[in-house]
CSV table of C-alpha atoms and ligand atoms in Angstrom, one decimal:
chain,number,residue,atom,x,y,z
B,1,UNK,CA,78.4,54.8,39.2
B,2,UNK,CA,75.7,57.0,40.2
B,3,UNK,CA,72.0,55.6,40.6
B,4,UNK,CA,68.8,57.8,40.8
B,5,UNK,CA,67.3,55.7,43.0
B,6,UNK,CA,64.3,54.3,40.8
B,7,UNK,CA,63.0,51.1,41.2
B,8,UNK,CA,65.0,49.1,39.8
B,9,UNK,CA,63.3,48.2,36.2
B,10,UNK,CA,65.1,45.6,33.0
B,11,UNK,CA,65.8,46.1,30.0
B,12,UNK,CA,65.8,43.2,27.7
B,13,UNK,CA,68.0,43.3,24.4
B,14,UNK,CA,68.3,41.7,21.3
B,15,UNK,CA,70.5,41.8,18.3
B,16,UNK,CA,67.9,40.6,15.0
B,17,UNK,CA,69.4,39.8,11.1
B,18,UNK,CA,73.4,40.2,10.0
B,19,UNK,CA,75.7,40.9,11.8
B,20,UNK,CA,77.2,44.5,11.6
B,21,UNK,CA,80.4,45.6,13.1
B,22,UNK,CA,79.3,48.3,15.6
B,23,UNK,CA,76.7,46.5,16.9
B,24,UNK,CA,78.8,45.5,20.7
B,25,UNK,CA,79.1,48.8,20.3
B,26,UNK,CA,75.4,49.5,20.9
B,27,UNK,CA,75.5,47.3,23.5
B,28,UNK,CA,78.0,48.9,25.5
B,29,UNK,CA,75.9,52.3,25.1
B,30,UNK,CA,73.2,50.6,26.3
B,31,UNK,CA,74.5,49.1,29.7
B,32,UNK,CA,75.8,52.1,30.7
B,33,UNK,CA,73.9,54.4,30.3
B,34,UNK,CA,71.1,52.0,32.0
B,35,UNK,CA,72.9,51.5,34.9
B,36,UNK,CA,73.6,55.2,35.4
B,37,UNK,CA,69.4,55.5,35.3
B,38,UNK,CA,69.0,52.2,37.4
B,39,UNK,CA,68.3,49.9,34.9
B,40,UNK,CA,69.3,46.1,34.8
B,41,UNK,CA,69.9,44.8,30.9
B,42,UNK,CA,69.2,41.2,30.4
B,43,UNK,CA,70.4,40.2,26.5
B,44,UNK,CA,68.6,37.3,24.9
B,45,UNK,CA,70.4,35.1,22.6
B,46,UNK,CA,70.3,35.3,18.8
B,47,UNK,CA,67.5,37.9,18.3
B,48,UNK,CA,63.7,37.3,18.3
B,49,UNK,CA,64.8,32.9,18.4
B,50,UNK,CA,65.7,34.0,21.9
B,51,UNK,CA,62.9,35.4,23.0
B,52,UNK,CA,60.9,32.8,21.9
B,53,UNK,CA,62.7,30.1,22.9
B,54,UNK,CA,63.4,31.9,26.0
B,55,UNK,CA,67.0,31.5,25.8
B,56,UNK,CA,68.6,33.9,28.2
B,57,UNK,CA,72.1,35.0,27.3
B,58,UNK,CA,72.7,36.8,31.1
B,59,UNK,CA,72.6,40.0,32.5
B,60,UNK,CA,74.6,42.3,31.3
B,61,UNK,CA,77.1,44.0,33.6
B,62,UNK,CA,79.8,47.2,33.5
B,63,UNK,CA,82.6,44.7,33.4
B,64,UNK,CA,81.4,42.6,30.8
B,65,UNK,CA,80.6,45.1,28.6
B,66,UNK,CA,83.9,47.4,29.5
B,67,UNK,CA,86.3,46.8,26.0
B,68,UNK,CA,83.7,45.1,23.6
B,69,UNK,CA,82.8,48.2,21.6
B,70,UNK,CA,86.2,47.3,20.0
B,71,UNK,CA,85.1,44.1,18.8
B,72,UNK,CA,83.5,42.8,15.6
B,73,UNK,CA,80.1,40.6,15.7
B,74,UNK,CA,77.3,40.7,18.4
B,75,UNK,CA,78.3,39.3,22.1
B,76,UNK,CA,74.4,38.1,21.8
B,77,UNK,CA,74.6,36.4,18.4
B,78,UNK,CA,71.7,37.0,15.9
B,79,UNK,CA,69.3,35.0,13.7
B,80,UNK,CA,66.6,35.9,10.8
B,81,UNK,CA,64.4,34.3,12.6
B,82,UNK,CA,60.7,35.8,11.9
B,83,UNK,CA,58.4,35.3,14.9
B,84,UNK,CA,55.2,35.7,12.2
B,85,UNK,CA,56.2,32.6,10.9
B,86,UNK,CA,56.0,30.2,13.9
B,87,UNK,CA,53.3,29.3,15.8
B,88,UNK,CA,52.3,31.9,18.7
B,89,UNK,CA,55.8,33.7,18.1
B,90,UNK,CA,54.4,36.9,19.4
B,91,UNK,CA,52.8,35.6,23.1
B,92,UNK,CA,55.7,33.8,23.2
B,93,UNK,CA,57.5,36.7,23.1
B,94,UNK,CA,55.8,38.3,24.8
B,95,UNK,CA,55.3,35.6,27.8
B,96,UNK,CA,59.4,35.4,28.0
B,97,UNK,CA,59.6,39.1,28.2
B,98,UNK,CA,57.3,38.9,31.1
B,99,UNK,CA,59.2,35.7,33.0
B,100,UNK,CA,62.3,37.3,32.9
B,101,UNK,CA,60.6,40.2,34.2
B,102,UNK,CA,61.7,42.7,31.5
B,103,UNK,CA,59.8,45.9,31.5
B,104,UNK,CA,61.0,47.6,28.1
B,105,UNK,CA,62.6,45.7,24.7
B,106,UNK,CA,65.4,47.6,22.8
B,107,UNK,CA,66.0,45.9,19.4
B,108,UNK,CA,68.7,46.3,17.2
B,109,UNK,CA,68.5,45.6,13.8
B,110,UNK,CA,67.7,46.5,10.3
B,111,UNK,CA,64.2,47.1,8.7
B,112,UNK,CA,63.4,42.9,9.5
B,113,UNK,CA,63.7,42.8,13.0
B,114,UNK,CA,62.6,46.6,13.4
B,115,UNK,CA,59.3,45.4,11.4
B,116,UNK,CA,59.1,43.0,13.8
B,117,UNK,CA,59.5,45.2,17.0
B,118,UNK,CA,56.7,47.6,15.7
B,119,UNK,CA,54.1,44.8,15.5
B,120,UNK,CA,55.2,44.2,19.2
B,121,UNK,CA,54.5,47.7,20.0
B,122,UNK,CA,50.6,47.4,18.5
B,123,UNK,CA,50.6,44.7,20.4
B,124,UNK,CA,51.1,46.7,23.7
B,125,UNK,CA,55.2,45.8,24.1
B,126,UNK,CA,57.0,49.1,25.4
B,127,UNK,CA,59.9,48.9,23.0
B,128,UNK,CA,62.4,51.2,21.3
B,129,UNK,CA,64.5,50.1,17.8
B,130,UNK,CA,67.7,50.8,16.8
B,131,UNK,CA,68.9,50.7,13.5
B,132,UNK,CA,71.2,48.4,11.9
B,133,UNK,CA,72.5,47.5,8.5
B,134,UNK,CA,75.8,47.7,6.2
B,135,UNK,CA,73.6,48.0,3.2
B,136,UNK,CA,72.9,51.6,4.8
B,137,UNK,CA,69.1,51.2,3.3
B,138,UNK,CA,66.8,52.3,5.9
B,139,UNK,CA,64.7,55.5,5.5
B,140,UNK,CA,64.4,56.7,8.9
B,141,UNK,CA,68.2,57.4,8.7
B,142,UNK,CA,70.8,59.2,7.3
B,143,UNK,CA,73.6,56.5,8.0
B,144,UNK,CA,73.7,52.9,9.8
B,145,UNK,CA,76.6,51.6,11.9
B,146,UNK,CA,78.2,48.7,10.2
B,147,UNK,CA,78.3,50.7,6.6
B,148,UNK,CA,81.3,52.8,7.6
B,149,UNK,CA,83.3,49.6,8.3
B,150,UNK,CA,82.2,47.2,5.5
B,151,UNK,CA,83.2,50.2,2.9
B,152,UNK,CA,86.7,50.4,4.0
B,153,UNK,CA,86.7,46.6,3.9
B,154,UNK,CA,85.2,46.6,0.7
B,155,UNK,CA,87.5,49.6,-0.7
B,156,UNK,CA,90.8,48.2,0.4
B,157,UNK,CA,90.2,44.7,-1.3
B,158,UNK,CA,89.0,46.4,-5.0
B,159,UNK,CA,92.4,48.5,-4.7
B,160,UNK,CA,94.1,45.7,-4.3
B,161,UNK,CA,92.8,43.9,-7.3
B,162,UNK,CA,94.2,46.6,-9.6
B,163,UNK,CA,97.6,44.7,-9.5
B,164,UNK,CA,96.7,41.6,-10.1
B,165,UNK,CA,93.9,42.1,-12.1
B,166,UNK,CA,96.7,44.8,-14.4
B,167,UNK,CA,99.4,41.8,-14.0
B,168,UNK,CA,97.3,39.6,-15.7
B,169,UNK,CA,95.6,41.7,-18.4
B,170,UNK,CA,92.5,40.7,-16.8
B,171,UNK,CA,88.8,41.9,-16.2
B,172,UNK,CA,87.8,41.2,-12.7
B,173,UNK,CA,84.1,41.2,-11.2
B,174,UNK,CA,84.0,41.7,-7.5
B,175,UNK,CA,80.7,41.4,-6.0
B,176,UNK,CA,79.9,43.6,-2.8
B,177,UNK,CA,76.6,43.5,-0.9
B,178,UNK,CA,73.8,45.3,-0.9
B,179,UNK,CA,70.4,44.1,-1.9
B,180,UNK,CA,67.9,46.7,-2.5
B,181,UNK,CA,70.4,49.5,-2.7
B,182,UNK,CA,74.0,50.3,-3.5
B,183,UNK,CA,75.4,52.6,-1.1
B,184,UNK,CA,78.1,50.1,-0.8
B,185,UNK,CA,78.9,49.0,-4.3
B,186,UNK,CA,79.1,53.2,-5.0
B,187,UNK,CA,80.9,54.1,-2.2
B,188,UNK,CA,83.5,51.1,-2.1
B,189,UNK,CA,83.9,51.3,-6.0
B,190,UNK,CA,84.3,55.0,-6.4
B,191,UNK,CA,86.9,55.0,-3.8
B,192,UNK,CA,88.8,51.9,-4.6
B,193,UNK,CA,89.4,52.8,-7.9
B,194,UNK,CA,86.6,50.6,-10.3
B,195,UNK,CA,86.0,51.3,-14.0
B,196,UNK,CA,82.5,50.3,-13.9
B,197,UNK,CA,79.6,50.1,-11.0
B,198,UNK,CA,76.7,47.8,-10.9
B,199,UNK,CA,74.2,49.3,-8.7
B,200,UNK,CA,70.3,48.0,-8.0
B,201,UNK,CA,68.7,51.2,-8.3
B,202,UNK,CA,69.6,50.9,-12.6
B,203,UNK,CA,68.9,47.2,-14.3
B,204,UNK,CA,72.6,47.3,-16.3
B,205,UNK,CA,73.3,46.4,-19.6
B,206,UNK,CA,76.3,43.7,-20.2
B,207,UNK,CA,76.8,46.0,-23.8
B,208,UNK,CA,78.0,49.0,-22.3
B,209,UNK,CA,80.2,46.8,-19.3
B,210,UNK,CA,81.5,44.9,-22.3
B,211,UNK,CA,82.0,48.8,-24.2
B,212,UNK,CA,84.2,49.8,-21.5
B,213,UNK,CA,86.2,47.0,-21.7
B,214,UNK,CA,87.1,47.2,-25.0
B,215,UNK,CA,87.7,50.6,-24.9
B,216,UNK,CA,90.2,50.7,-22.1
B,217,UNK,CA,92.0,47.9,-24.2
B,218,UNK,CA,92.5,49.9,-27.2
B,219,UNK,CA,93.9,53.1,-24.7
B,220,UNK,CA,96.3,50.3,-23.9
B,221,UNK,CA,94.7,49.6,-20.5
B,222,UNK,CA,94.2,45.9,-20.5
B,223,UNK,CA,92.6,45.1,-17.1
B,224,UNK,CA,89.1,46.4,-15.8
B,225,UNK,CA,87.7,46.6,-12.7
B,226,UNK,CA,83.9,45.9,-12.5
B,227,UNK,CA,82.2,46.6,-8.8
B,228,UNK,CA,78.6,44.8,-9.1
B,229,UNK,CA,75.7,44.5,-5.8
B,230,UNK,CA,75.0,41.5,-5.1
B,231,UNK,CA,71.3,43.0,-5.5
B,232,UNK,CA,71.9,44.3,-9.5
B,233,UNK,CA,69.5,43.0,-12.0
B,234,UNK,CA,70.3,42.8,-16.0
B,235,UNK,CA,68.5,44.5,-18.6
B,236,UNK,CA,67.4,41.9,-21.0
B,237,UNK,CA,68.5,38.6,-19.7
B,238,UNK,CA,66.6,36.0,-17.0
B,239,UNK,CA,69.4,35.2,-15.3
B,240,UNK,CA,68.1,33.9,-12.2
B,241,UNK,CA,65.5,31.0,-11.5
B,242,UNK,CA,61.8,31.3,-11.3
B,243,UNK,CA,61.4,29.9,-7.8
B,244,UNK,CA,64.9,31.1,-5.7
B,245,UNK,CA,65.8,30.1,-1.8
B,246,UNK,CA,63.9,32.5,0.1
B,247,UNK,CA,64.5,33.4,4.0
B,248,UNK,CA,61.9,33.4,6.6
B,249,UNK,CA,61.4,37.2,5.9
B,250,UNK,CA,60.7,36.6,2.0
B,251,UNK,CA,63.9,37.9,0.8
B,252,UNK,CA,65.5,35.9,-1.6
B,253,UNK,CA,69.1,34.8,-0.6
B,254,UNK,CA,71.3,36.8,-2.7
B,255,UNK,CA,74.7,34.4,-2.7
B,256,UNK,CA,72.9,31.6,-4.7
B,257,UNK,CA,72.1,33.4,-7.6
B,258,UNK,CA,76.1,33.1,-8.6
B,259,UNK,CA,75.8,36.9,-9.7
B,260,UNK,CA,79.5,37.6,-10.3
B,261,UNK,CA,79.9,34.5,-12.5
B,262,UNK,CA,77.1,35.2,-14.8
B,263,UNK,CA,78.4,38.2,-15.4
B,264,UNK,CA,82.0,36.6,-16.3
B,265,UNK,CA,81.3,34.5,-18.4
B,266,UNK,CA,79.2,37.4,-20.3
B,267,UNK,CA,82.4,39.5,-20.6
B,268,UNK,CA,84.4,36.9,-22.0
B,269,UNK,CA,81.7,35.5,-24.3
B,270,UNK,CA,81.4,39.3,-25.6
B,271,UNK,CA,85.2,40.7,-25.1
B,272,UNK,CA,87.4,37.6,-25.5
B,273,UNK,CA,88.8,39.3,-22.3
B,274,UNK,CA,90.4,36.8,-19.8
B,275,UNK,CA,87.8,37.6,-17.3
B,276,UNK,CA,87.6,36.3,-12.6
B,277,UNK,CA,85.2,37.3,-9.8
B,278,UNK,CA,85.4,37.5,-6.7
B,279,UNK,CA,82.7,37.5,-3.9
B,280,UNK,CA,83.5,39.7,-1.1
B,281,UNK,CA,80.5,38.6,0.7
B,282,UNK,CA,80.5,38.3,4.6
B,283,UNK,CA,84.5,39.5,5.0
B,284,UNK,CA,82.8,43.1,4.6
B,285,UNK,CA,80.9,42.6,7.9
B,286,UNK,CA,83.4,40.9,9.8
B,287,UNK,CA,85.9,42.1,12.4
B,288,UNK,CA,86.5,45.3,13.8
B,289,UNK,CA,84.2,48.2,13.4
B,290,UNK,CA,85.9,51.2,12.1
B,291,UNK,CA,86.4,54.1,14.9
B,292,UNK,CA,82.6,56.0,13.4
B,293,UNK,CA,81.4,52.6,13.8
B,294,UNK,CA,82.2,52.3,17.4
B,295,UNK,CA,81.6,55.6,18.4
B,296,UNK,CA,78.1,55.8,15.7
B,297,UNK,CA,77.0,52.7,17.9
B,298,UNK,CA,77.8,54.0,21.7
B,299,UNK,CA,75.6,57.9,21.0
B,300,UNK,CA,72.9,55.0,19.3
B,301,UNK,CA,72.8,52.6,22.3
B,302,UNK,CA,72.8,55.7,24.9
B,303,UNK,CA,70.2,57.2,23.0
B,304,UNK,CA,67.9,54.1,22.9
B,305,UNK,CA,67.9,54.3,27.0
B,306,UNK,CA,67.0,57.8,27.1
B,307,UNK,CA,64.0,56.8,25.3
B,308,UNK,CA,63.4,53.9,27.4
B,309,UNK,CA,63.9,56.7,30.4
B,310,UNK,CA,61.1,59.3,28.9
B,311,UNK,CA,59.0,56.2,28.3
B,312,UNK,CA,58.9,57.2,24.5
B,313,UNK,CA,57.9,54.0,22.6
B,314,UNK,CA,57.4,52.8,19.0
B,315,UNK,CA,60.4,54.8,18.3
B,316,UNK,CA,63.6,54.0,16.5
B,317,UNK,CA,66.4,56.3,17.4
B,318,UNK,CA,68.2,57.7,14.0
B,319,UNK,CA,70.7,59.7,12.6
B,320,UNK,CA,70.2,63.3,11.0
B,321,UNK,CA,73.2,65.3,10.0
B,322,UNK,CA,75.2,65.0,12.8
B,323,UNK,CA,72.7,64.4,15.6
B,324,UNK,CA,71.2,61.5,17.0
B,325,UNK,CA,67.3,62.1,16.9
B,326,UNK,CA,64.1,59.9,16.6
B,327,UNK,CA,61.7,58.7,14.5
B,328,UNK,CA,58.6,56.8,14.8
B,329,UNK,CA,59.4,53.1,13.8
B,330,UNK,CA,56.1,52.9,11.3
B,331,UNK,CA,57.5,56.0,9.6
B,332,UNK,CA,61.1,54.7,9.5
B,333,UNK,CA,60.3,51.3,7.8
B,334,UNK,CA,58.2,53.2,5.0
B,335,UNK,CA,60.6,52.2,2.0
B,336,UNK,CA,64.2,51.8,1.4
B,337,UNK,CA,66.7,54.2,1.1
B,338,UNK,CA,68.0,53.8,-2.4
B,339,UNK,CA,71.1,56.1,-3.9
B,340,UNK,CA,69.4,58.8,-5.7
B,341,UNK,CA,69.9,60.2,-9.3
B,342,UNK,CA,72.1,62.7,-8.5
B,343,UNK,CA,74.5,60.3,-6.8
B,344,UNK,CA,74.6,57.7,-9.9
B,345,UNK,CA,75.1,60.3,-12.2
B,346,UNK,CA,78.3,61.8,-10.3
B,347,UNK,CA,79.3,58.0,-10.4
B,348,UNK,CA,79.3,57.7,-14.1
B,349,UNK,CA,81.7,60.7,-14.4
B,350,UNK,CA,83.8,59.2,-12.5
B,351,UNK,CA,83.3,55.2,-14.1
B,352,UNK,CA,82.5,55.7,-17.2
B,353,UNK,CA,84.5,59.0,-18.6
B,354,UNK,CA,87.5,57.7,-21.2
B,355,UNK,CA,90.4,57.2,-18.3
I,1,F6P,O1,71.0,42.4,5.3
I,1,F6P,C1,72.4,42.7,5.3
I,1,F6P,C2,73.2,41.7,4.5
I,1,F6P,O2,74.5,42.0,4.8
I,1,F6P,C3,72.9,41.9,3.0
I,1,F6P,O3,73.7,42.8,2.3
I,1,F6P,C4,73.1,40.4,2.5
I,1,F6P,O4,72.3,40.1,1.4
I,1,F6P,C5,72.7,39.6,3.6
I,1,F6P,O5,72.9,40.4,4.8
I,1,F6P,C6,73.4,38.3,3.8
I,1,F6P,O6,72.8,37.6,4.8
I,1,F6P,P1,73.3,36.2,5.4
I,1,F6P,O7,74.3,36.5,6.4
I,1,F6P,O8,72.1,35.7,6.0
I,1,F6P,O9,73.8,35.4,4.2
């Protein structure tokens, strides 16, 4: 391994939020190309709760990091912890940092922890993000590692279903994530086959669910296939409590709203249709990233050093086309990246059309 000859400077890491398959991936990127530019890479353990609690996970050497772009999860585990929400978070932060005598923060994660890494920068900490998120939501990029991998997951589980679901004569609900935006709901439904797609960009209406239903019953198609995000909202119903569980980021958590099931017992109230659900929920993020996953997260985490290397800070490295460019990290985290019109309309050919 070739080394410049600069003094030798660290790099600290940390892996902020979900999990996303891809992400060991990014850590891989990271090590080596650091320690082809003379870098050492210390990872802290599960995110900014790390940091703050100064809990070191090690340096991170060439042997260690050799095969784990194969793997799913993050070597350095992750937390939602929100360092705006406990006492001092950011000197604490920043005092670790300067301890374990790291010059420059890389932190992966998705528009949470990046939020979090830009107030560091105002604050004068010379870091660089990385983006991170199946929901494939952020702004600043075209794609996100992790998305790739949960959509395959996601597809190969609602194909699946057709034969049960078409054994039994029955409707089944399977909820996917996706919380402000439904990249994975459209992408998993449309390619696994679903009669009907449930996205947040469009409050739905249980009528025309319900409409489809019938409809594919008198065609003498007795089972249906109904792909919701976990993030959808009805039309005309409150379905959901006043006050629901928040995180330490203010977003409410998703799972306890028992989406799927409201929306079963809907059908069946309406239809008369023998009617399941099924949460796919964390299976979509576990495992084995997909081989763009890997390779997405290896051009992300090299990237991220060359940054590092120019001393460009405040920066998120992203995706455009096919090219790995960058972005500043207040631009990036403007809004959401929601599926557009265009998208949902070419989805309702496909869901909604008299098959
Ligand atoms: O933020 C990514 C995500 O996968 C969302 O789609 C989902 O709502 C959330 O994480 C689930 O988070 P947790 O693992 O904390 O339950």
């Amino acid at each position: 391994m070739t080394i410049t000859g600069k003094k030798q400077k660290q790099i600290a890491v940390i892996t902020g939020g979900g999990d996303a398959p891809g992400l060991n991936a990014v850590i891989k990127g990271i090590v080596i190309k650091a320690k082809t530019l003379g870098y050492d890479v210390l990872g802290f353990k599960q995110g900014w709760k790390g940091l703050i609690e100064d809990s070191v996970y090690g340096k991170l050497d060439l042997d260690e990091v050799e095969n784990i772009h194969m793997t799913g999860g993050t070597i350095l585990g992750a937390s939602r912890t929100n360092p705006y929400q406990i006492d001092k978070g950011e000197e604490k932060i920043i005092e670790s940092l300067k301890k374990n005598n790291c010059d420059y923060l890389i932190a992966i994660g998705g528009d949470d922890t990046l939020g979090v890494a830009n107030k560091l920068y105002k604050a004068g900490v010379k870091v660089v993000g990385i983006p991170k998120t199946i929901d494939n939501d952020l702004s600043g990029t075209d794609c996100t590692f992790g998305f790739d991998t949960a959509i395959n997951r996601a597809m190969e589980q609602i194909e699946n279903l057709h034969t049960t679901a078409k054994s039994h004569d029955r409707v089944i609900v399977v909820e996917v994530m996706g919380r402000h935006a439904g990249w994975l709901a459209l992408d998993s439904g449309l390619a696994g086959g679903a009669h009907y797609i449930i996205l947040p960009e469009e409050k739905f209406d249980v009528k025309s669910i319900c409409d489809l239903v019938k409809k594919r019953k008198e065609d003498n198609k007795n089972y249906s296939i109904i792909v919701i995000s976990e993030g959808a909202k009805p039309v005309d119903d409150n379905w959901f409590e006043d006050e629901e569980e928040k995180d330490s980021f203010g977003n409410v958590v998703l799972k306890k709203r028992n989406l799927a099931n409201h929306l079963v017992k809907e059908i069946e109230k309406r239809t008369g249709a023998e009617t399941r659900h099924v949460v796919l929920g964390h299976t979509q993020r576990a495992g084995k990233p997909t081989a763009f996953d890997r390779v997405l997260g290896l051009r992300l985490g090299v990237e991220a050093v060359e940054l590092v290397d120019k001393n460009d800070f405040g920066k998120m490295v992203n995706v455009r086309g096919t090219e790995i460019q960058t972005v500043d990290l207040s631009e990036a985290l403007e809004k959401n990246r929601v599926v557009p019109v265009e998208r949902i309309k070419h989805m309702k050919l496909f869901t909604r059309s008299p098959f």
